Amino acid sequence: MDLQARLESVVAVARESAKKVDADATFPAASVTALRESGLLGITLPVEVGGLGAGPHELVDAISSVAGACGSTAMIYLMHVSAAMTVAAAPPPGLPDLLPALANGDVLGSLAFSEAGSRSHFWAPVSKARRNRAGMLLDARKSWVTSAGQADVYVTSTLNADTDTVDIFAIPADTPGISVSGDWRGMGLRGNASNPMTFDVEVPESYRLGDAGGGFDLMLQAVMPWFNLGNAAVSVGLSQAAVDAAVRHTSAAKLEHLDQSLSALPTIRAQLAKMSIELSSTLSYVHQAAGRLAEPADDTVLHVLGVKAAANDAALRITDAAMRVCGGAAFSEHLQVDRFFRDARAGSVMAPTADVLYDFYGKAITGQPLF
Ligand SMILES: Cc1cc2nc3c(=O)[nH]c(=O)nc-3n(C[C@H](O)[C@H](O)[C@H](O)COP(=O)(O)OP(=O)(O)OC[C@H]3O[C@@H](n4cnc5c(N)ncnc54)[C@H](O)[C@@H]3O)c2cc1C
C-alpha cells in the first residue's frame, strides 16, 4: 500500500472520533490502532528495520494531514516518531527488538523529558540516576508525558549517576516502578493523556541510548530536528483545518436580508485572505526546513530552531482569525473551529517553547552560544 492510501485510512478513523475524543478528553484508541496497523508509525525508520524509509517531507504531509483530522492523534503520532528516531540514532544494546517493534507498530513510544524542576528546559533534567549491582536506579518525576499509561516504551532522560551529564534510557512500560499520576485535562489536545509520570525503576545499563552522558547531544541531534519539524506540521494541519472551516462557513452562511453570504463582506474576505496567505508561507517554510533535514546545509540548525516557532505562532494567529470570522458559529462549538483554536495553543507551550526558540535563533544569528 502506498503512503497516501495508508494515510487516508488513518485520517478517516481519526476524523470520525476527533469530536468525541476532544469532548470526553479520552485517548484516541481507535486512531492509534489505525496508526499501528497502517505501518505509519515506522514512516521515517529505515526499511532494514521494517520502517517505510520515508523522509522529512513525507513526515510533514503525514502529520499535518492527521492533525487536520484530530490534533490529539497527531501529537501522539509525533511523540512516537520522535522517540523512534531517537532510538534509531542510538539503539540500546539491551533491547535489540525495540526498533523493529517501533517500526511495525507493535510498540508505541513517547518521550518523557520534562520535569517540574526544570519546567520547559527539557534538556536539563534534575533527577539523577544511581547505580546498583543490577544496573541503574532511576527516580524521575516527569511532569508531562504524552500517551502516559498508553505507550509501550518511554524514552526517558535523567542525569548520569557519576557526572552531571544527561543520559537517555528506553524504559519498557511493564518495568516495575512506573506510575501515572493525575487525570490530565488540557484546554486543547485533550485526548493526549499528557499526565505526569513517576519512573522509580531499576533498568540494566544496556537500556541506555548511546554512551554515558550522551543524552544532551542526542536531544540536539535526533530529538530536536524531528520533534520541531513534526510539531510545526501539527500547527500547519490545525491551521489548514481552520482556514478550510472558515472559508466553508463564511461562504455558506447567509445574511438573508441583504441576500449575500458572510464572505461577501470585505472585512471577512480580507481576514480569510490573510489567513490563507500566512498558511501558504508557513507551509513553504516548513517544507524548506524539511529539505534542510533531508539534505543538511549550513543553515540547517536555523531551520530546526525557526520552523517550530514560526508554525506555532502562525497557528495561533490563523485559528484566532478563524474564531473571529466564524463568530458565534465557532464559539458554539458545532464548527469545531474552537477545537482547532484550543489544540493550536499547545504548540507554542510545548518545549522547546516558541519563545525559547526565538531566543536560541537570535543567539545563533548573532554568533552567541546557545547554551
Ligand atoms: C499538550 C502537551 C503535551 C506535552 N507532552 C510532553 C511529552 O510527551 N514529553 C515531555 O517531556 N513533555 C511534554 N510536555 C511538556 C512541555 O514540553 C513543556 O515542558 C511544558 O509545557 C512546560 O510548561 P511550563 O509552563 O512549565 O514551562 P515554563 O518553563 O514555566 O515556561 C513558562 C513561560 O516561560 C517562557 N520561558 C521559559 N524559559 C525561557 C527562556 N529561556 N527564554 C524565554 N522564555 C522562556 C516559556 O516560553 C513560557 O512562555 C507537553 C506539554 C503539553 C502542553
CSV table of C-alpha atoms and ligand atoms in Angstrom, one decimal:
chain,number,residue,atom,x,y,z
A,1,MET,CA,0.0,0.0,0.0
A,2,ASP,CA,1.4,3.4,-0.8
A,3,LEU,CA,1.8,6.2,1.8
A,4,GLN,CA,-1.2,8.2,0.6
A,5,ALA,CA,-3.6,5.2,0.9
A,6,ARG,CA,-2.2,4.3,4.4
A,7,LEU,CA,-2.7,8.0,5.4
A,8,GLU,CA,-6.2,8.2,4.1
A,9,SER,CA,-7.3,5.2,6.1
A,10,VAL,CA,-5.8,6.7,9.3
A,11,VAL,CA,-7.2,10.1,8.7
A,12,ALA,CA,-10.7,8.7,8.1
A,13,VAL,CA,-10.6,6.9,11.5
A,14,ALA,CA,-9.1,10.0,13.3
A,15,ARG,CA,-11.8,12.3,11.8
A,16,GLU,CA,-14.6,10.0,12.9
A,17,SER,CA,-13.6,10.1,16.5
A,18,ALA,CA,-12.0,13.5,16.9
A,19,LYS,CA,-15.0,15.4,18.2
A,20,LYS,CA,-15.7,12.8,20.9
A,21,VAL,CA,-12.1,12.4,21.9
A,22,ASP,CA,-12.0,16.2,22.5
A,23,ALA,CA,-15.3,16.4,24.3
A,24,ASP,CA,-14.6,13.5,26.6
A,25,ALA,CA,-10.9,14.0,26.9
A,26,THR,CA,-10.3,10.3,26.1
A,27,PHE,CA,-7.2,8.8,24.5
A,28,PRO,CA,-7.9,8.2,20.7
A,29,ALA,CA,-7.6,4.5,20.9
A,30,ALA,CA,-9.2,3.7,17.5
A,31,SER,CA,-6.9,6.2,15.7
A,32,VAL,CA,-3.8,4.8,17.4
A,33,THR,CA,-4.8,1.3,16.5
A,34,ALA,CA,-5.3,2.5,12.9
A,35,LEU,CA,-1.8,4.1,13.0
A,36,ARG,CA,-0.3,0.9,14.4
A,37,GLU,CA,-1.9,-1.2,11.6
A,38,SER,CA,-1.1,1.2,8.8
A,39,GLY,CA,2.7,0.9,9.2
A,40,LEU,CA,2.8,4.7,9.5
A,41,LEU,CA,4.4,4.5,13.0
A,42,GLY,CA,7.6,3.5,11.2
A,43,ILE,CA,7.3,6.2,8.5
A,44,THR,CA,10.8,7.6,8.8
A,45,LEU,CA,12.5,4.5,10.1
A,46,PRO,CA,14.9,2.6,7.7
A,47,VAL,CA,13.4,-0.2,5.6
A,48,GLU,CA,16.1,-2.5,7.0
A,49,VAL,CA,14.4,-2.4,10.4
A,50,GLY,CA,10.9,-2.7,9.0
A,51,GLY,CA,10.2,1.1,8.6
A,52,LEU,CA,8.8,2.8,5.5
A,53,GLY,CA,12.1,4.7,4.8
A,54,ALA,CA,10.3,7.9,4.1
A,55,GLY,CA,11.9,11.3,4.7
A,56,PRO,CA,11.1,14.7,6.4
A,57,HIS,CA,8.7,15.9,3.6
A,58,GLU,CA,6.6,12.8,3.8
A,59,LEU,CA,6.5,13.2,7.6
A,60,VAL,CA,5.3,16.8,7.3
A,61,ASP,CA,2.5,15.6,4.9
A,62,ALA,CA,1.5,12.7,7.2
A,63,ILE,CA,1.5,14.6,10.5
A,64,SER,CA,-0.3,17.7,9.1
A,65,SER,CA,-3.0,15.5,7.5
A,66,VAL,CA,-3.6,13.7,10.7
A,67,ALA,CA,-3.6,17.0,12.7
A,68,GLY,CA,-6.3,18.4,10.3
A,69,ALA,CA,-8.5,15.5,11.4
A,70,CYS,CA,-7.5,15.1,15.1
A,71,GLY,CA,-4.8,17.1,16.8
A,72,SER,CA,-4.5,14.7,19.7
A,73,THR,CA,-3.8,11.8,17.4
A,74,ALA,CA,-1.3,13.8,15.5
A,75,MET,CA,0.6,14.8,18.7
A,76,ILE,CA,0.6,11.1,19.9
A,77,TYR,CA,1.9,10.1,16.5
A,78,LEU,CA,4.7,12.8,16.6
A,79,MET,CA,5.8,11.8,20.1
A,80,HIS,CA,6.1,8.2,18.8
A,81,VAL,CA,8.1,9.3,15.8
A,82,SER,CA,10.4,11.5,18.0
A,83,ALA,CA,11.0,8.6,20.3
A,84,ALA,CA,11.6,6.1,17.5
A,85,MET,CA,14.1,8.4,15.7
A,86,THR,CA,16.0,8.9,18.9
A,87,VAL,CA,16.2,5.1,19.4
A,88,ALA,CA,17.2,4.7,15.8
A,89,ALA,CA,20.1,7.2,16.3
A,90,ALA,CA,21.5,5.2,19.2
A,91,PRO,CA,19.7,1.8,19.7
A,92,PRO,CA,20.0,0.5,23.2
A,93,PRO,CA,22.0,-2.8,23.1
A,94,GLY,CA,19.8,-4.4,25.8
A,95,LEU,CA,16.7,-4.0,23.7
A,96,PRO,CA,17.6,-5.4,20.3
A,97,ASP,CA,14.0,-5.9,19.2
A,98,LEU,CA,12.8,-2.4,20.1
A,99,LEU,CA,13.5,-0.6,16.8
A,100,PRO,CA,11.7,-3.2,14.6
A,101,ALA,CA,8.7,-3.1,17.0
A,102,LEU,CA,8.6,0.7,16.9
A,103,ALA,CA,8.6,0.4,13.1
A,104,ASN,CA,5.9,-2.2,12.7
A,105,GLY,CA,3.5,-0.7,15.3
A,106,ASP,CA,3.8,-3.4,17.9
A,107,VAL,CA,5.3,-0.8,20.2
A,108,LEU,CA,4.0,2.8,20.7
A,109,GLY,CA,6.7,5.1,22.1
A,110,SER,CA,6.7,8.5,23.7
A,111,LEU,CA,9.2,11.0,25.2
A,112,ALA,CA,9.4,11.5,29.0
A,113,PHE,CA,11.7,14.5,29.3
A,114,SER,CA,10.0,17.4,31.1
A,115,GLU,CA,10.5,17.6,34.9
A,116,ALA,CA,8.8,20.1,37.3
A,117,GLY,CA,12.2,21.2,38.5
A,118,SER,CA,13.4,22.4,35.1
A,119,ARG,CA,10.0,23.1,33.5
A,120,SER,CA,10.2,23.6,29.8
A,121,HIS,CA,14.0,23.4,29.8
A,122,PHE,CA,13.7,19.8,28.8
A,123,TRP,CA,17.4,19.4,28.1
A,124,ALA,CA,18.2,19.8,31.8
A,125,PRO,CA,16.7,17.0,33.9
A,126,VAL,CA,17.1,17.5,37.6
A,127,SER,CA,16.5,13.8,38.5
A,128,LYS,CA,19.7,11.8,38.9
A,129,ALA,CA,20.3,8.1,38.3
A,130,ARG,CA,22.1,5.9,40.9
A,131,ARG,CA,23.9,2.6,40.4
A,132,ASN,CA,23.4,-0.7,42.0
A,133,ARG,CA,24.7,-4.2,41.1
A,134,ALA,CA,21.9,-4.9,38.6
A,135,GLY,CA,22.2,-1.6,36.7
A,136,MET,CA,20.7,1.8,37.1
A,137,LEU,CA,18.2,3.1,39.5
A,138,LEU,CA,16.1,6.0,38.1
A,139,ASP,CA,14.0,8.2,40.3
A,140,ALA,CA,12.5,10.7,37.9
A,141,ARG,CA,9.3,12.7,38.3
A,142,LYS,CA,8.2,13.7,34.8
A,143,SER,CA,5.7,16.5,34.7
A,144,TRP,CA,4.0,15.8,31.3
A,145,VAL,CA,4.2,12.6,29.2
A,146,THR,CA,2.0,12.3,26.1
A,147,SER,CA,0.4,8.9,25.9
A,148,ALA,CA,1.1,8.4,29.6
A,149,GLY,CA,-0.1,4.9,30.6
A,150,GLN,CA,-0.8,4.1,26.9
A,151,ALA,CA,2.7,3.9,25.4
A,152,ASP,CA,4.7,0.7,25.4
A,153,VAL,CA,8.0,2.3,25.8
A,154,TYR,CA,9.1,5.7,27.3
A,155,VAL,CA,12.3,7.3,26.1
A,156,THR,CA,13.3,9.0,29.4
A,157,SER,CA,16.0,11.4,30.4
A,158,THR,CA,17.9,11.7,33.7
A,159,LEU,CA,21.2,13.0,35.0
A,160,ASN,CA,24.0,10.4,34.8
A,161,ALA,CA,24.9,8.6,38.0
A,162,ASP,CA,28.5,9.6,38.0
A,163,THR,CA,28.6,13.1,36.3
A,164,ASP,CA,26.1,15.8,35.8
A,165,THR,CA,25.7,14.9,32.1
A,166,VAL,CA,22.4,13.7,30.6
A,167,ASP,CA,21.5,10.0,30.0
A,168,ILE,CA,18.5,8.8,28.0
A,169,PHE,CA,17.1,5.3,28.6
A,170,ALA,CA,14.4,3.4,26.8
A,171,ILE,CA,12.1,2.1,29.6
A,172,PRO,CA,9.5,-0.6,28.7
A,173,ALA,CA,6.1,0.2,30.1
A,174,ASP,CA,5.9,-3.1,32.0
A,175,THR,CA,9.0,-2.2,34.1
A,176,PRO,CA,8.0,-2.3,37.8
A,177,GLY,CA,8.0,1.2,39.4
A,178,ILE,CA,6.3,3.2,36.6
A,179,SER,CA,3.2,5.0,37.6
A,180,VAL,CA,0.9,7.6,36.1
A,181,SER,CA,-0.4,10.3,38.3
A,182,GLY,CA,-3.4,12.5,37.8
A,183,ASP,CA,-6.2,12.7,35.3
A,184,TRP,CA,-4.8,15.2,32.9
A,185,ARG,CA,-7.1,17.7,31.3
A,186,GLY,CA,-5.8,20.4,28.9
A,187,MET,CA,-7.6,23.2,27.1
A,188,GLY,CA,-6.6,21.5,23.9
A,189,LEU,CA,-5.1,18.2,22.6
A,190,ARG,CA,-7.5,16.8,25.2
A,191,GLY,CA,-7.0,13.2,24.1
A,192,ASN,CA,-3.3,13.2,24.6
A,193,ALA,CA,-3.2,11.7,28.1
A,194,SER,CA,-0.3,14.0,28.9
A,195,ASN,CA,-0.2,13.1,32.5
A,196,PRO,CA,2.7,13.3,35.0
A,197,MET,CA,4.6,10.1,35.4
A,198,THR,CA,7.0,8.7,38.0
A,199,PHE,CA,9.9,6.4,37.0
A,200,ASP,CA,11.1,4.8,40.2
A,201,VAL,CA,12.7,2.0,38.3
A,202,GLU,CA,15.7,-0.3,38.0
A,203,VAL,CA,17.0,-0.9,34.5
A,204,PRO,CA,20.1,-2.5,33.0
A,205,GLU,CA,22.7,0.0,31.8
A,206,SER,CA,22.2,-1.6,28.4
A,207,TYR,CA,18.8,0.1,28.1
A,208,ARG,CA,20.7,3.4,27.7
A,209,LEU,CA,20.7,5.1,24.2
A,210,GLY,CA,24.3,5.8,23.3
A,211,ASP,CA,27.2,6.4,25.5
A,212,ALA,CA,27.0,7.5,29.1
A,213,GLY,CA,26.5,11.3,29.2
A,214,GLY,CA,25.5,11.3,25.5
A,215,GLY,CA,21.9,12.3,26.1
A,216,PHE,CA,22.3,16.0,25.6
A,217,ASP,CA,23.8,15.5,22.1
A,218,LEU,CA,21.0,13.0,21.2
A,219,MET,CA,18.5,15.6,22.2
A,220,LEU,CA,20.0,18.2,19.9
A,221,GLN,CA,20.8,15.9,17.0
A,222,ALA,CA,18.0,13.4,17.0
A,223,VAL,CA,15.1,14.7,19.1
A,224,MET,CA,15.0,18.4,18.2
A,225,PRO,CA,15.1,18.1,14.4
A,226,TRP,CA,12.3,15.6,14.1
A,227,PHE,CA,10.2,16.9,17.0
A,228,ASN,CA,10.4,20.5,15.9
A,229,LEU,CA,9.6,19.7,12.3
A,230,GLY,CA,6.7,17.4,13.3
A,231,ASN,CA,5.4,19.9,15.8
A,232,ALA,CA,5.4,22.5,13.1
A,233,ALA,CA,3.5,20.1,10.9
A,234,VAL,CA,0.8,19.7,13.6
A,235,SER,CA,0.5,23.5,13.6
A,236,VAL,CA,0.2,23.6,9.9
A,237,GLY,CA,-2.5,20.8,9.9
A,238,LEU,CA,-4.6,22.7,12.5
A,239,SER,CA,-4.2,26.0,10.6
A,240,GLN,CA,-5.3,24.3,7.3
A,241,ALA,CA,-8.4,22.9,9.1
A,242,ALA,CA,-9.2,26.3,10.5
A,243,VAL,CA,-8.8,28.0,7.1
A,244,ASP,CA,-11.0,25.4,5.4
A,245,ALA,CA,-13.7,25.6,8.0
A,246,ALA,CA,-13.7,29.4,7.9
A,247,VAL,CA,-13.9,29.5,4.1
A,248,ARG,CA,-16.7,26.9,4.1
A,249,HIS,CA,-18.7,28.6,6.8
A,250,THR,CA,-18.4,32.1,5.7
A,251,SER,CA,-19.3,31.1,2.1
A,252,ALA,CA,-22.4,29.2,3.2
A,253,ALA,CA,-23.7,31.4,6.0
A,254,LYS,CA,-26.3,33.9,4.6
A,255,LEU,CA,-27.4,37.4,5.6
A,256,GLU,CA,-30.8,36.9,4.1
A,257,HIS,CA,-32.0,40.5,4.4
A,258,LEU,CA,-29.0,41.5,2.2
A,259,ASP,CA,-29.1,38.4,0.0
A,260,GLN,CA,-25.4,37.8,0.5
A,261,SER,CA,-23.1,35.4,2.3
A,262,LEU,CA,-20.7,36.4,5.1
A,263,SER,CA,-17.8,36.1,2.7
A,264,ALA,CA,-19.3,38.9,0.7
A,265,LEU,CA,-18.3,41.3,3.5
A,266,PRO,CA,-14.9,42.9,2.6
A,267,THR,CA,-13.5,42.6,6.1
A,268,ILE,CA,-14.3,38.9,6.3
A,269,ARG,CA,-12.8,38.3,2.8
A,270,ALA,CA,-9.6,40.2,3.9
A,271,GLN,CA,-9.3,38.1,7.0
A,272,LEU,CA,-9.7,34.9,5.0
A,273,ALA,CA,-7.0,36.2,2.6
A,274,LYS,CA,-4.6,36.9,5.4
A,275,MET,CA,-5.2,33.5,7.0
A,276,SER,CA,-4.7,31.7,3.6
A,277,ILE,CA,-1.5,33.7,2.8
A,278,GLU,CA,0.0,33.1,6.2
A,279,LEU,CA,-0.8,29.4,5.9
A,280,SER,CA,0.9,29.2,2.5
A,281,SER,CA,4.0,31.0,3.5
A,282,THR,CA,4.3,28.9,6.7
A,283,LEU,CA,3.8,25.6,4.7
A,284,SER,CA,6.6,26.7,2.3
A,285,TYR,CA,8.9,27.4,5.3
A,286,VAL,CA,8.1,24.1,6.9
A,287,HIS,CA,8.9,22.3,3.6
A,288,GLN,CA,12.1,24.3,3.3
A,289,ALA,CA,13.1,23.1,6.8
A,290,ALA,CA,12.2,19.6,5.8
A,291,GLY,CA,14.6,20.0,2.9
A,292,ARG,CA,17.3,21.1,5.3
A,293,LEU,CA,16.8,17.9,7.3
A,294,ALA,CA,16.8,15.7,4.1
A,295,GLU,CA,20.0,17.4,2.8
A,296,PRO,CA,21.8,19.1,5.7
A,297,ALA,CA,23.3,22.6,4.9
A,298,ASP,CA,25.0,25.4,6.9
A,299,ASP,CA,21.7,26.8,7.9
A,300,THR,CA,20.0,23.5,9.0
A,301,VAL,CA,20.3,24.5,12.7
A,302,LEU,CA,18.5,27.8,12.0
A,303,HIS,CA,15.7,25.9,10.3
A,304,VAL,CA,15.4,23.5,13.2
A,305,LEU,CA,15.1,26.4,15.6
A,306,GLY,CA,12.9,28.6,13.4
A,307,VAL,CA,10.4,26.1,12.0
A,308,LYS,CA,8.5,25.2,15.2
A,309,ALA,CA,8.3,28.8,16.5
A,310,ALA,CA,7.1,30.2,13.1
A,311,ALA,CA,4.5,27.5,12.6
A,312,ASN,CA,3.3,27.6,16.2
A,313,ASP,CA,2.8,31.3,16.1
A,314,ALA,CA,1.2,31.2,12.7
A,315,ALA,CA,-1.3,28.7,14.0
A,316,LEU,CA,-2.2,30.9,17.0
A,317,ARG,CA,-3.0,33.8,14.6
A,318,ILE,CA,-4.8,31.7,12.0
A,319,THR,CA,-7.0,29.8,14.4
A,320,ASP,CA,-7.7,33.1,16.3
A,321,ALA,CA,-8.8,34.7,13.0
A,322,ALA,CA,-11.0,31.7,12.2
A,323,MET,CA,-12.8,32.1,15.5
A,324,ARG,CA,-13.3,35.7,14.7
A,325,VAL,CA,-14.7,35.4,11.2
A,326,CYS,CA,-17.0,32.5,12.1
A,327,GLY,CA,-18.3,34.4,15.1
A,328,GLY,CA,-21.0,32.7,17.2
A,329,ALA,CA,-20.9,29.6,15.0
A,330,ALA,CA,-17.3,29.0,16.1
A,331,PHE,CA,-18.0,29.9,19.7
A,332,SER,CA,-20.9,27.5,19.9
A,333,GLU,CA,-18.5,24.6,19.0
A,334,HIS,CA,-20.5,23.0,16.2
A,335,LEU,CA,-18.0,24.0,13.6
A,336,GLN,CA,-15.1,22.5,15.6
A,337,VAL,CA,-13.1,25.7,14.9
A,338,ASP,CA,-12.8,26.1,18.7
A,339,ARG,CA,-11.1,22.7,18.8
A,340,PHE,CA,-8.5,23.7,16.2
A,341,PHE,CA,-8.1,27.0,18.2
A,342,ARG,CA,-7.6,25.2,21.5
A,343,ASP,CA,-5.4,22.4,20.1
A,344,ALA,CA,-3.2,25.1,18.4
A,345,ARG,CA,-2.4,26.7,21.8
A,346,ALA,CA,-0.3,23.6,22.8
A,347,GLY,CA,2.3,24.1,20.1
A,348,SER,CA,4.0,27.2,21.4
A,349,VAL,CA,3.8,25.9,25.0
A,350,MET,CA,5.5,22.6,24.3
A,351,ALA,CA,9.2,22.6,24.8
A,352,PRO,CA,11.3,23.9,23.2
A,353,THR,CA,8.7,26.7,23.6
A,354,ALA,CA,8.4,29.3,20.8
A,355,ASP,CA,9.9,32.0,23.0
A,356,VAL,CA,12.9,29.8,23.8
A,357,LEU,CA,13.4,29.1,20.1
A,358,TYR,CA,13.3,32.8,19.2
A,359,ASP,CA,16.0,33.4,21.9
A,360,PHE,CA,18.1,30.5,20.6
A,361,TYR,CA,17.6,31.7,17.0
A,362,GLY,CA,18.7,35.2,18.0
A,363,LYS,CA,21.8,33.8,19.7
A,364,ALA,CA,22.6,31.7,16.6
A,365,ILE,CA,22.5,34.6,14.1
A,366,THR,CA,24.4,36.9,16.4
A,367,GLY,CA,27.2,34.4,17.0
A,368,GLN,CA,26.4,33.7,20.7
A,369,PRO,CA,26.5,30.1,22.1
A,370,LEU,CA,23.0,28.6,22.5
A,371,PHE,CA,23.7,27.1,26.0
B,1,LIG,C1,-0.1,19.0,25.3
B,1,LIG,C2,1.3,18.9,25.9
B,1,LIG,C3,2.0,17.7,25.7
B,1,LIG,C4,3.2,17.5,26.3
B,1,LIG,N1,3.9,16.3,26.1
B,1,LIG,C5,5.1,16.1,26.6
B,1,LIG,C6,5.8,14.9,26.4
B,1,LIG,O1,5.3,13.9,25.8
B,1,LIG,N2,7.0,14.7,27.0
B,1,LIG,C7,7.6,15.8,27.7
B,1,LIG,O2,8.7,15.6,28.1
B,1,LIG,N3,7.0,17.0,27.9
B,1,LIG,C8,5.7,17.2,27.3
B,1,LIG,N4,5.1,18.4,27.5
B,1,LIG,C9,5.7,19.4,28.4
B,1,LIG,C10,6.2,20.6,27.6
B,1,LIG,O3,7.2,20.2,26.7
B,1,LIG,C11,6.8,21.6,28.5
B,1,LIG,O4,7.8,21.1,29.3
B,1,LIG,C12,5.8,22.2,29.4
B,1,LIG,O5,4.7,22.6,28.6
B,1,LIG,C13,6.4,23.3,30.2
B,1,LIG,O6,5.5,24.2,30.6
B,1,LIG,P1,5.8,25.2,31.7
B,1,LIG,O7,4.7,26.2,31.7
B,1,LIG,O8,6.3,24.6,33.0
B,1,LIG,O9,7.1,26.0,31.2
B,1,LIG,P2,7.9,27.2,31.8
B,1,LIG,O10,9.3,26.9,31.6
B,1,LIG,O11,7.4,27.6,33.1
B,1,LIG,O12,7.5,28.4,30.7
B,1,LIG,C14,6.7,29.5,31.0
B,1,LIG,C15,6.9,30.6,30.1
B,1,LIG,O13,8.3,31.0,30.2
B,1,LIG,C16,8.9,31.0,28.9
B,1,LIG,N5,10.4,30.7,29.1
B,1,LIG,C17,11.0,29.8,29.8
B,1,LIG,N6,12.3,29.8,29.6
B,1,LIG,C18,12.6,30.8,28.7
B,1,LIG,C19,13.7,31.3,28.2
B,1,LIG,N7,14.9,30.8,28.4
B,1,LIG,N8,13.6,32.3,27.3
B,1,LIG,C20,12.4,32.9,27.0
B,1,LIG,N9,11.2,32.4,27.5
B,1,LIG,C21,11.3,31.4,28.4
B,1,LIG,C22,8.2,30.0,28.1
B,1,LIG,O14,8.4,30.2,26.8
B,1,LIG,C23,6.8,30.1,28.6
B,1,LIG,O15,6.2,31.1,27.9
B,1,LIG,C24,3.8,18.6,27.0
B,1,LIG,C25,3.1,19.8,27.1
B,1,LIG,C26,1.9,19.9,26.6
B,1,LIG,C27,1.2,21.3,26.8
